Coordinates of C-alpha atoms and ligand atoms in Angstrom, one line a residue:
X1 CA -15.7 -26.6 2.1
X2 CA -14.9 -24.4 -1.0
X3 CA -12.6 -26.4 -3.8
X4 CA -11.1 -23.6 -4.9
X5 CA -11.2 -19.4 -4.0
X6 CA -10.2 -16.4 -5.3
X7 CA -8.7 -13.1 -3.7
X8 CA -9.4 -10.1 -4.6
X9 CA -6.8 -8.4 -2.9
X10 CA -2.6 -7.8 -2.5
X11 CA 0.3 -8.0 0.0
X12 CA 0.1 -9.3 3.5
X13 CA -3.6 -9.9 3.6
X14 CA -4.3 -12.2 0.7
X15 CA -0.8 -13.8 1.6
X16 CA -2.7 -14.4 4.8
X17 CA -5.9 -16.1 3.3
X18 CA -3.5 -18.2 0.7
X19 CA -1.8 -19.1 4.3
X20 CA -5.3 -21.1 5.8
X21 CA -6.6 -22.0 2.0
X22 CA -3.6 -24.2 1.7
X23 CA -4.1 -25.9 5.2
X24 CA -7.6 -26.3 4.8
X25 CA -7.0 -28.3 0.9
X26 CA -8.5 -25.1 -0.9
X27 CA -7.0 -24.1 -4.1
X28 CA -6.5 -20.3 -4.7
X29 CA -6.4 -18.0 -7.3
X30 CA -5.2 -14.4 -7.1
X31 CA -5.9 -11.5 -8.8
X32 CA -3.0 -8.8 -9.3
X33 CA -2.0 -5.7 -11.3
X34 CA 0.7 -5.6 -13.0
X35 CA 2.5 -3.4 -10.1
X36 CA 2.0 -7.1 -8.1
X37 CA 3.7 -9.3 -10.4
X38 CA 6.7 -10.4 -8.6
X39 CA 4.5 -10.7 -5.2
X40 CA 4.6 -13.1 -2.7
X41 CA 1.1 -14.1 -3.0
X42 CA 1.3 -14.4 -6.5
X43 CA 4.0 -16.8 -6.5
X44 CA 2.8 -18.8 -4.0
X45 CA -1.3 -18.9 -5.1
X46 CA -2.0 -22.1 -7.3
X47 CA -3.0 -19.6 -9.9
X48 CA -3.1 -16.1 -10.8
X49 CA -4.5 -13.8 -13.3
X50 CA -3.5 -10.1 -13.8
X51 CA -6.4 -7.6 -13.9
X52 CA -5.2 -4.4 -14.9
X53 CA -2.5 -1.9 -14.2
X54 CA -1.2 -0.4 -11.3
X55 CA -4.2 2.1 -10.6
X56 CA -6.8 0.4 -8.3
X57 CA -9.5 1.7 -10.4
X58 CA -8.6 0.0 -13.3
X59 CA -7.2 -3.5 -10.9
X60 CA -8.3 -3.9 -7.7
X61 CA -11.4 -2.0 -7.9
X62 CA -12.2 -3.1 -11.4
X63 CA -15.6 -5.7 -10.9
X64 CA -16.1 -6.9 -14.5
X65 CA -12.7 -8.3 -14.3
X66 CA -12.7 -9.4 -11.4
X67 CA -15.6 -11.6 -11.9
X68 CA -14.1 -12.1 -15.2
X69 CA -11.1 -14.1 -13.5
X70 CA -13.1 -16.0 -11.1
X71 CA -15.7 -17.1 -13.4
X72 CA -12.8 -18.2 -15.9
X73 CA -10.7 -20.2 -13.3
X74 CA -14.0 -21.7 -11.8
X75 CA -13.1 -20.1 -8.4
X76 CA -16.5 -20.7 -5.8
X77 CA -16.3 -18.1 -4.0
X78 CA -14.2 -14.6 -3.6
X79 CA -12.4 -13.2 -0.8
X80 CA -12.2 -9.7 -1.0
X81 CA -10.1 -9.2 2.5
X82 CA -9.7 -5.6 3.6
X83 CA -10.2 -2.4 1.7
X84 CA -10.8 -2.4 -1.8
X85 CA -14.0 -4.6 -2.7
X86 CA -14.3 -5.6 1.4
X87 CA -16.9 -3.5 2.2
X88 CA -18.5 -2.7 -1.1
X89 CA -22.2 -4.1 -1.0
X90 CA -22.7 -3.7 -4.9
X91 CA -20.0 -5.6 -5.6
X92 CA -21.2 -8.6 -3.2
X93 CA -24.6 -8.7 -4.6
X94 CA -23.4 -9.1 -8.4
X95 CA -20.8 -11.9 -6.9
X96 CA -24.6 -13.6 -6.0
X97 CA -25.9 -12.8 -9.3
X98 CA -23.1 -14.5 -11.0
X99 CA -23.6 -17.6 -8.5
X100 CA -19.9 -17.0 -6.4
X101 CA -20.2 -16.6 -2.8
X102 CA -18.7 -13.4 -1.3
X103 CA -16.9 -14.4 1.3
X104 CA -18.3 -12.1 3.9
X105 CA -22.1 -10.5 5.2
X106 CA -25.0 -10.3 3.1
X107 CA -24.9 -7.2 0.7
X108 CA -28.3 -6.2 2.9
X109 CA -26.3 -6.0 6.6
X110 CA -23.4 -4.9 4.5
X111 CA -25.6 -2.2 3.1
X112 CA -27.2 -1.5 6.8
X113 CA -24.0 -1.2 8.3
X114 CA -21.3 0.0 5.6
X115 CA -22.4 3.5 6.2
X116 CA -21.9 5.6 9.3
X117 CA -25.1 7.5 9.5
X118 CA -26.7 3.8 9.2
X119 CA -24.6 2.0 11.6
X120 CA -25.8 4.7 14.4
X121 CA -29.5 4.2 13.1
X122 CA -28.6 0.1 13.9
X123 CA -27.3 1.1 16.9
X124 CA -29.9 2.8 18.4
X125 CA -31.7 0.6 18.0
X126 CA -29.8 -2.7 19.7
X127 CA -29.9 -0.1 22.4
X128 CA -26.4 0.7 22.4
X129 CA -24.8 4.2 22.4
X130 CA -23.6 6.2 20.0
X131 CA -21.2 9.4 20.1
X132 CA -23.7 12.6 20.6
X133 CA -24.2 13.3 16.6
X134 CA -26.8 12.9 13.9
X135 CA -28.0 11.2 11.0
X136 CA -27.3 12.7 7.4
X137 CA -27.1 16.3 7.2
X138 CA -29.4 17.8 5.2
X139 CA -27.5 21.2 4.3
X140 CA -25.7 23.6 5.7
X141 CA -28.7 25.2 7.9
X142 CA -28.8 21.5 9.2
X143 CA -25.7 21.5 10.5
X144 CA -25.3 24.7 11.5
X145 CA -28.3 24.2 13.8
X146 CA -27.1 20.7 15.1
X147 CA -23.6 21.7 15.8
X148 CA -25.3 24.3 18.2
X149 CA -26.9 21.6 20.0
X150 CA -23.5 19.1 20.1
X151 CA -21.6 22.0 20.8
X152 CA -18.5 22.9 19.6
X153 CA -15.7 21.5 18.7
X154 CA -17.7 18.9 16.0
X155 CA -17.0 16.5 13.4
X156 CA -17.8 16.3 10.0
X157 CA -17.9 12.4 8.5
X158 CA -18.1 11.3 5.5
X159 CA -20.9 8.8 6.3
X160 CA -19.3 6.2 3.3
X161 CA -15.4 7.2 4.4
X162 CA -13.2 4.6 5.8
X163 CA -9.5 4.2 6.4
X164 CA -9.4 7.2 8.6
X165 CA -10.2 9.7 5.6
X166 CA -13.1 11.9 5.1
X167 CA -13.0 13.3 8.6
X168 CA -12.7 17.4 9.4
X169 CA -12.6 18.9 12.6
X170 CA -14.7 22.2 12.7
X171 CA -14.0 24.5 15.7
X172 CA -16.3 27.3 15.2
X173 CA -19.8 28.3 13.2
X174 CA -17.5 30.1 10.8
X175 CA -15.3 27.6 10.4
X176 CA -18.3 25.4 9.1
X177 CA -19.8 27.7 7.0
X178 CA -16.3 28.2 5.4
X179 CA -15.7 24.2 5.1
X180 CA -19.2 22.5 4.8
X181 CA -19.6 22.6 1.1
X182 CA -15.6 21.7 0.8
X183 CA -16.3 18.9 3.0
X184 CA -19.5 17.1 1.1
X185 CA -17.2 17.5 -1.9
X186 CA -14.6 15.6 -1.0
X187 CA -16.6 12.8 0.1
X188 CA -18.3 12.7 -3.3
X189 CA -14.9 12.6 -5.2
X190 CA -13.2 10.1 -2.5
X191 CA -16.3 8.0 -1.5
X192 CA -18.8 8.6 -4.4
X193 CA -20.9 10.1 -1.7
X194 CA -21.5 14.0 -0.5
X195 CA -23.5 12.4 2.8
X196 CA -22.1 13.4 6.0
X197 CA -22.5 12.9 9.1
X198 CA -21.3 15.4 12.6
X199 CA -20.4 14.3 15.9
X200 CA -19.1 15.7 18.9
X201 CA -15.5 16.0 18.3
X202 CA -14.2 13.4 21.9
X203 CA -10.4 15.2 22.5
X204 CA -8.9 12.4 24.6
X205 CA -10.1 8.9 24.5
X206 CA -9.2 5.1 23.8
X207 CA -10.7 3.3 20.4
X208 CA -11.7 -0.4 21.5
X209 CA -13.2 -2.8 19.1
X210 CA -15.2 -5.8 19.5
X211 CA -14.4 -8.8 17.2
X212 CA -17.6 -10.5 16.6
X213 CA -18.5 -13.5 14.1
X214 CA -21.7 -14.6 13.7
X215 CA -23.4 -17.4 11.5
X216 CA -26.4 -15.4 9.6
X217 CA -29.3 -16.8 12.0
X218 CA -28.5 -14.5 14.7
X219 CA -25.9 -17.2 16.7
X220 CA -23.3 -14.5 16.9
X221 CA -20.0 -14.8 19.5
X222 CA -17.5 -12.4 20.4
X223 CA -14.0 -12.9 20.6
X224 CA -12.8 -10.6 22.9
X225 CA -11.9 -6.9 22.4
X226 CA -8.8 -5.2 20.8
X227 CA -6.9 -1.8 21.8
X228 CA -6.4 0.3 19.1
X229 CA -5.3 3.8 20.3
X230 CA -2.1 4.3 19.3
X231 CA -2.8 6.2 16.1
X232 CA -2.1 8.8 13.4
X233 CA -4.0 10.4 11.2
X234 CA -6.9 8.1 12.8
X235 CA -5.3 5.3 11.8
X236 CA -3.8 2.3 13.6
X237 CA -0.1 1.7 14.3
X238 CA -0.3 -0.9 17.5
X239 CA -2.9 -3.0 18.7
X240 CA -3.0 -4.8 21.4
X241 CA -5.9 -7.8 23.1
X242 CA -7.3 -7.9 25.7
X243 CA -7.5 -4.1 26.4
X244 CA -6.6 -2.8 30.1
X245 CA -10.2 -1.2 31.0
X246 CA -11.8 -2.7 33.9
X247 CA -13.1 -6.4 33.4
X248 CA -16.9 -5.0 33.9
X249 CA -16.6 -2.2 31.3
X250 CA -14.9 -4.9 29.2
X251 CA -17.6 -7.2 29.5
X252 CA -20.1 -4.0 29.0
X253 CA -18.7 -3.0 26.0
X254 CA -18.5 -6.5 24.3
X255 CA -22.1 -7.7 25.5
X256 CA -23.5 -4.2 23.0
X257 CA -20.9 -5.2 20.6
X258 CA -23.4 -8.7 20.1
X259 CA -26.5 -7.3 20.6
X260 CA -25.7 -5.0 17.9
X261 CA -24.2 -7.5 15.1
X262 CA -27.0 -9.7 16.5
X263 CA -29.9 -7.2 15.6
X264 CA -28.8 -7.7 12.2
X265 CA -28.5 -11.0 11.9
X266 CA -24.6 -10.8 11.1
X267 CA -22.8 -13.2 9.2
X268 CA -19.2 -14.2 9.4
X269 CA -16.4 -11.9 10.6
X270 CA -16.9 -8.4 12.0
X271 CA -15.6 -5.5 14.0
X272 CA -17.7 -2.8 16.7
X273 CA -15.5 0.2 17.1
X274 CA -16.0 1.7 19.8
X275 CA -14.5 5.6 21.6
X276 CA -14.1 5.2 25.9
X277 CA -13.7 8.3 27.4
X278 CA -11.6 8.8 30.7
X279 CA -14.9 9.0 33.0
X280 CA -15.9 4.6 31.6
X281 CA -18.5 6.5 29.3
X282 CA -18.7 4.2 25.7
X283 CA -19.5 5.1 22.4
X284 CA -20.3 2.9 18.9
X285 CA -18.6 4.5 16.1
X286 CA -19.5 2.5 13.5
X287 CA -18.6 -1.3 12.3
X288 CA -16.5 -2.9 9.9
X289 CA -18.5 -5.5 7.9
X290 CA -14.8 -7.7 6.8
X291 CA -11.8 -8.8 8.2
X292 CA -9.5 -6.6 10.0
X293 CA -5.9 -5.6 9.4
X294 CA -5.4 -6.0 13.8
X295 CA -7.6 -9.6 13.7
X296 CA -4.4 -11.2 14.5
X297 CA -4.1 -10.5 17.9
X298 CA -7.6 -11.7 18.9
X299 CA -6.1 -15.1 17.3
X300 CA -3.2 -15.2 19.2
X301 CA -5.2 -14.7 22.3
X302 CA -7.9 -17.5 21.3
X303 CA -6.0 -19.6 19.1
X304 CA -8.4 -19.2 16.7
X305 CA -8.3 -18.8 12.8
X306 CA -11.0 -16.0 12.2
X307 CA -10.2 -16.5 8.3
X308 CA -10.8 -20.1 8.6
X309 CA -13.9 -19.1 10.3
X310 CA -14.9 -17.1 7.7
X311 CA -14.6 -19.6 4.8
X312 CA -16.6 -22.2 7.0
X313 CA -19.2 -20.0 7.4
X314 CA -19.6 -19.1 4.1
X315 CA -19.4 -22.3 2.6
X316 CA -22.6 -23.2 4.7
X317 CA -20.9 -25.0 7.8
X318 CA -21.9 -22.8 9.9
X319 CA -19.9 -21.4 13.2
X320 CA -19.7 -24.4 15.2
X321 CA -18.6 -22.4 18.8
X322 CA -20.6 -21.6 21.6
X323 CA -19.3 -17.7 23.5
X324 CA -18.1 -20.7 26.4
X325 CA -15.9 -22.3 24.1
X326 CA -13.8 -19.0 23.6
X327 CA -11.2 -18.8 25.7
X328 CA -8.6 -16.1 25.8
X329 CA -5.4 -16.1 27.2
X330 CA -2.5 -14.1 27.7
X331 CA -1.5 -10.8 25.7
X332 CA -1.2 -9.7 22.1
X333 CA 0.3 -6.8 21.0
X334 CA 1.0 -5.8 16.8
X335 CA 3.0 -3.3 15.1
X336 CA 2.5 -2.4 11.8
X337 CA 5.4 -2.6 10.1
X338 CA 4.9 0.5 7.6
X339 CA 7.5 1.9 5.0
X340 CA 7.3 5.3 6.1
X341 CA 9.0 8.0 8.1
X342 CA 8.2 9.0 11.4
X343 CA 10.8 11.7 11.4
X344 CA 9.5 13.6 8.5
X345 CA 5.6 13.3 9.3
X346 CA 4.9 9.4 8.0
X347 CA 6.0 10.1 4.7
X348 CA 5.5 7.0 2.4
X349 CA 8.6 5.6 1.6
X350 CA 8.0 3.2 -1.7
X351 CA 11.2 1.5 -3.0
X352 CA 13.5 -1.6 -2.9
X353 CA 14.1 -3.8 -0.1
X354 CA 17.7 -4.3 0.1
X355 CA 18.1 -6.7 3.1
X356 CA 15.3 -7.9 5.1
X357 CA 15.2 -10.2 8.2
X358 CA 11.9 -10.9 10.1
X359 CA 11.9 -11.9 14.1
X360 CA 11.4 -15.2 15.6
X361 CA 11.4 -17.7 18.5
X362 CA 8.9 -18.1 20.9
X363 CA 5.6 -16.5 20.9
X364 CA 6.2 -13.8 17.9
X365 CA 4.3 -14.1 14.4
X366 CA 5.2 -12.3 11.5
X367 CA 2.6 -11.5 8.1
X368 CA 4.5 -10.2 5.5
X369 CA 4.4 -9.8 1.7
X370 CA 8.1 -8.3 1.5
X371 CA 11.1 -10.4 0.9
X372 CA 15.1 -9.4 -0.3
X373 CA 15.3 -7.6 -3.6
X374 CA 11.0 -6.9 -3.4
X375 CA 10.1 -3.7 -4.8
X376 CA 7.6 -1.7 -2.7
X377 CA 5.2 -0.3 -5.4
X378 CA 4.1 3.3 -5.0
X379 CA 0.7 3.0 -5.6
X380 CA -1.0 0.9 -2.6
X381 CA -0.9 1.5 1.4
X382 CA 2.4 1.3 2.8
X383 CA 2.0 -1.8 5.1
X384 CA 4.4 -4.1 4.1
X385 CA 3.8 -6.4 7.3
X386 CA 2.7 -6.8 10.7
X387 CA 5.0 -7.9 14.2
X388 CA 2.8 -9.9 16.5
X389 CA 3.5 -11.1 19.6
X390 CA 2.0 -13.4 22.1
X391 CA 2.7 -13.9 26.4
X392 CA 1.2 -14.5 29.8
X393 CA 0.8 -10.9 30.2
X394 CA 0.8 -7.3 29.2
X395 CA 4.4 -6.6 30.7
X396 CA 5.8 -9.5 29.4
X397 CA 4.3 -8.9 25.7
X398 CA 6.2 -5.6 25.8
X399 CA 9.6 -6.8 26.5
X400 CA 8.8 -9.6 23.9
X401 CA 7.8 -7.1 21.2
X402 CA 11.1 -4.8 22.2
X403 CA 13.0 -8.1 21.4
X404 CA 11.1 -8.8 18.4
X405 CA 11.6 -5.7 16.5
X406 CA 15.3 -4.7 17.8
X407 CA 16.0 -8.2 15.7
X408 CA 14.0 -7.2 12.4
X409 CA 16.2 -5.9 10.2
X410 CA 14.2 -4.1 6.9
X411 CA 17.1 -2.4 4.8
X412 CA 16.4 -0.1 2.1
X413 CA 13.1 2.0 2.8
X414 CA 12.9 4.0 6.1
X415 CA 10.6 2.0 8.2
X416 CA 7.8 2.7 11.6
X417 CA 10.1 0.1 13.8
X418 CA 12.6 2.6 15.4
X419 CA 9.7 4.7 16.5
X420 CA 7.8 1.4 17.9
X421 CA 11.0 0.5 20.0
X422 CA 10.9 4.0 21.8
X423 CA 7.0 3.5 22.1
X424 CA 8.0 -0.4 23.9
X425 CA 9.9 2.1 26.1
X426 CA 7.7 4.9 27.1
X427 CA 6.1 4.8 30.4
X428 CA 2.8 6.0 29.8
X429 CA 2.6 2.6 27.5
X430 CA 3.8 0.6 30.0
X431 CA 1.3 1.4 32.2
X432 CA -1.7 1.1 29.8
X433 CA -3.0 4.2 29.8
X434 CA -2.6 5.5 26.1
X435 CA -5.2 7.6 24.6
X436 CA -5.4 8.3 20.4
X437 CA -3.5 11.5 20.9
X438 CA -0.4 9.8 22.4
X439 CA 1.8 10.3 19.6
X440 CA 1.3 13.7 19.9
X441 CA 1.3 14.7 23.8
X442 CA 3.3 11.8 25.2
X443 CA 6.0 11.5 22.1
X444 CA 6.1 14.9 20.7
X445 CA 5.1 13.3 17.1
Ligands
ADP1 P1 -8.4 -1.6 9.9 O1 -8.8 -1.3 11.3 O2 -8.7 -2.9 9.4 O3 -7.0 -1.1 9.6 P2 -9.0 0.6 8.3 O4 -10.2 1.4 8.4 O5 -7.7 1.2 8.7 O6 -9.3 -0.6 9.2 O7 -8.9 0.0 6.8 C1 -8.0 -1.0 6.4 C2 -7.7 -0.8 5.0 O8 -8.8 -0.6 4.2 C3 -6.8 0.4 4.8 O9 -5.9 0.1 3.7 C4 -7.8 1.5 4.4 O10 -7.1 2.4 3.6 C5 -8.8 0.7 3.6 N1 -10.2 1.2 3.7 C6 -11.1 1.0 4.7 N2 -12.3 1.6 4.4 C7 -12.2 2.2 3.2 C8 -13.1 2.9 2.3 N3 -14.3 3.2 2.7 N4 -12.6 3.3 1.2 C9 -11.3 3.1 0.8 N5 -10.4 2.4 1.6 C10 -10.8 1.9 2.7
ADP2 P1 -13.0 5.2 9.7 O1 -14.1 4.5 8.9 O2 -12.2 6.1 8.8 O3 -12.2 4.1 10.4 P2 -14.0 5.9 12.3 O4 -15.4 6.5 12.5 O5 -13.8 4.5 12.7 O6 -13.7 6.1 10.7 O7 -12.9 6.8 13.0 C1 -11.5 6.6 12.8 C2 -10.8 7.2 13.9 O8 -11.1 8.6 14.0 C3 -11.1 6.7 15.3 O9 -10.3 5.5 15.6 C4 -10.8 7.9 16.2 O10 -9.4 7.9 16.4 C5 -11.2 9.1 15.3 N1 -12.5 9.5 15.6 C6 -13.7 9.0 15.2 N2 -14.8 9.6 15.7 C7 -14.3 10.6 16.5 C8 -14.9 11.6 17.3 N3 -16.2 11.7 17.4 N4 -14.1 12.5 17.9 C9 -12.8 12.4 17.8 N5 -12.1 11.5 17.1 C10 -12.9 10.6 16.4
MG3 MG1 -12.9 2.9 11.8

C-alpha cells in the first residue's frame, strides 16, 4: 500500500479520500488555493501545500505545481478525485513520467474513453448500444445531413464536455445552421475542443449508471447500478441504488456495462451511463473514467469502500473480489446538499455558514466539507455535502431520508433541502417512476 498520497482536489471529495487514507495508515497531503485555506480537508490532511489562488486555472488545474507539491512532500501517488485533473489523460501520463502513480485508468483507456465520440466508437464495439448519433462532425454540411437522418429534435455534444455543460438542443435545420458554429465555439473556449458530437435528442427517459471496477488485466466487476434521474440542467440532485427497472433489464444493462469496461481492459473505478426509455430500450452515453460524486450509495448497498478499492488497485494489489462476492442489500438514496436556490432557478448561493447541524442515527451518512463559521468560497461548485441514507427497502429509505433532512439544519446560505423534502413527498417518487424531466412536469421547477 501507498506510504503517503496526495489530493489534488477540494471539499467533500478529498475530505472523503483523507477519510479511507487515515484508516488504511496512509499519510496525505493536500493541495489548496488560497480560497481553501481554512477547509476541512486541509486541517485535517497530515500536510498541505497551497498551489495558487482562487481561480482553478491557476490552482486546481495548475500541473507544474501540482507535481511540484507532490514531488516535494514525496507523496507516491495522486488522487485527483472528481472534476478538475480526474479525467484529464495528459495530466496522468506526465504523473508517470515523473514516476507518481495516478490514482485511476491508464492515460490510453482514459484517452479511449474521456471523449464522447470515442466512448460510442468503444461501445460499438463491446457490442453495446449507443443513442442513434454519430461520431465527430465534420462541418456544418455534416451535420446538417446527419440530423436529417436522426431526425429532429437532435443534440449537439461537445464530445470533451462533462458536468452537464456543452450540450444544445436544436429543434429545427435553421436552428442549426444559426447555432452550429456558436456551438463548436464554445466547446473550444470551455473544453479546449471545437469536436462535437449529435444525438437524437430522447424527451423522457431515466439515466442509470453502472459502477464498475476493474484491475487492468480485464478482471472487471460490477457493483450494481445507480438511479440518477432526478436532474437539472443535466445534472444530478438524488441518486438512488438499486434502480426500480425490472431485475432482467437490470441485469441487461449491467452485463454491457462489463463487457464494455472489459473491452478496454479498465482499471480501477468507473461509471457506464446509460438513457432507458419508457418502452426497456437502453442506451450508453458515455463513461466516466474516475470516481463519482453518487459512488456512495453503491457503498452503502455493498458495504464496500470503492476509494479503498481504488488505492489497492493502484498500488499493485490488485482487486481481490469475484462479481459472486458482491452482494447488495437494501436501498440507498443521496441528496446533494447544494448552496443554491430552488426558488429563484438554482442560483448559487456562496457565503457564510452561520449554524450548521448534520443528521444522524441509524442508517444515514453524511460527507461534508462545511462546518459553523466556514465560508462557502465563490469560485468552485456549490456542493457543500451529500445526505445518504441506507434501509431494507425503497419505501423505507424515503421516510428515512424525510427524517434525515427535516433534522439538518444549514443556516446562513439558502440551501436544495426544502426542495428535497417536498420531492420525499411527491407521489410520482414514491412510486419510482421519475424521469430527468421531473423537476419540470411533476414539480413545476
Ligand atoms: P457526477 O455524476 O460524478 O456528478 P458530473 O459529470 O456531474 O459527474 O461531474 C462531477 C464534477 O466534475 C462536477 O463538479 C463537474 O462540474 C465536474 N466535471 C465533470 N466533467 C468535467 C469536464 N469535462 N470539465 C470540467 N468539469 C467537469
Ligand atoms: P456529461 O458529460 O455532461 O455528464 P452526458 O452525456 O453524460 O454528459 O449527459 C448528461 C445528461 O444530459 C444526462 O444525464 C441526460 O440527462 C442528458 N442527456 C444526455 N444525452 C441526451 C440525449 N441524447 N437526449 C436527451 N438528454 C440527454
Ligand atoms: Mg455524464
Amino acid at each position: 500500500m501507498f506510504k503517503k498520497i496526495l489530493i489534488a482536489n477540494r471539499g467533500e471529495i478529498a475530505l472523503r479520500i483523507i477519510r479511507t487514507a487515515r484508516e488504511l495508515g496512509v499519510k496525505t497531503v493536500v493541495v489548496y488555493s488560497t480560497a481553501d485555506e481554512k477547509s476541512l480537508p486541509v486541517l485535517l490532511a497530515d500536510e498541505s501545500v497551497c498551489v495558487g489562488p482562487p481561480a482553478s486555472n491557476a490552482s486546481y488545474l495548475n500541473i507544474p505545481n501540482i507535481l511540484q507539491a507532490a514531488i516535494m512532500t514525496g507523496a507516491e501517488g495522486i488522487h485527483p478525485g472528481y472534476g478538475f485533473m480526474a479525467e484529464n489523460p495528459d495530466f496522468a501520463e506526465m504523473c508517470r513520467e515523473h514516476g507518481l502513480v495516478f490514482i485511476g485508468p491508464t492515460p490510453e483507456s482514459m484517452r479511449a474513453l474521456g471523449s464522447k465520440a470515442g466512448g460510442r466508437e468503444i461501445a460499438a464495439e463491446s457490442r453495446v448500444p449507443v443513442v442513434p448519433g454519430t461520431g465527430i462532425l465534420e462541418d456544418l454540411n455534416a451535420a446538417v445531413l446527419a440530423a436529417k437522418q436522426i431526425g429532429y429534435p437532435v443534440l449537439l455534444k461537445a464530445s470533451a464536455g462533462g458536468g452537464g455543460r456543452g450540450q444544445k438542443v436544436v429543434r429545427t435545420q435553421d436552428e442549426l445552421k444559426k447555432g452550429f458554429a456558436q456551438a463548436q465555439e464554445e466547446a473550444r473556449l470551455y473544453f479546449s475542443d471545437p469536436d462535437l458530437i449529435m444525438e437524437k435528442f430522447l424527451e423522457e427517459f431515466r439515466h442509470v449508471e453502472v459502477q464498475v471496477m476493474g484491475d487492468g488485466t480485464g478482471h472487471v466487476i460490477h457493483i450494481g447500478e445507480r438511479d440518477c434521474s432526478i436532474q437539472r440542467r443535466n445534472q444530478k440532485l438524488i441518486e438512488e441504488a438499486p434502480s426500480t427497472l425490472p431485475d432482467s433489464l437490470r441485469q441487461e444493462i449491467l452485463a454491457a456495462g462489463v463487457r464494455l469496461a472489459q473491452h478496454v481492459n479498465y482499471a480501477g473505478a468507473g461509471t457506464l451511463e446509460f438513457i432507458v426509455d419508457r418502452d426497456g430500450n437502453y442506451y450508453f452515453m458515455e463513461m466516466n473514467t474516475r470516481i463519482q460524486v453518487e459512488h456512495c450509495v453503491s457503498e452503502m448497498i455493498s458495504g464496500l469502500d470503492l476509494v479503498r478499492m481504488q488505492l489497492e488497485i493502484a498500488s499493485g494489489h490488485g482487486l481481490n473480489l469475484k462479481q459472486e462476492d458482491v452482494v447488495l442489500r437494501g436501498h440507498a438514496i443521496e441528496c446533494r446538499l447544494n448552496a443554491e436556490d430552488p426558488a429563484k432557478d438554482f442560483r448559487p448561493a456562496a457565503g457564510k455558514i452561520d449554524d450548521v447541524h448534520f443528521a444522524g442515527g441509524p442508517g444515514v451518512r453524511v460527507d461534508s466539507h462545511v462546518y459553523t463559521g466556514y465560508v462557502i468560497p465563490p469560485h468552485y461548485d456549490s456542493l457543500i455535502g451529500k445526505l445518504i441514507v441506507h434501509h431494507d427497502n425503497r419505501a423505507e429509505a424515503i421516510a428515512r431520508m424525510k427524517r434525515a433532512l427535516e433534522e439538518t439544519v444549514i443556516q446562513g446560505p439558502k440551501t436544495t433541502i426544502p426542495l428535497y423534502i417536498k420531492i420525499m413527498d411527491n407521489p410520482f417518487y414514491k412510486r419510482g417512476a421519475v424521469m430527468t424531466n421531473f423537476l419540470k412536469t411533476r414539480m413545476d421547477m
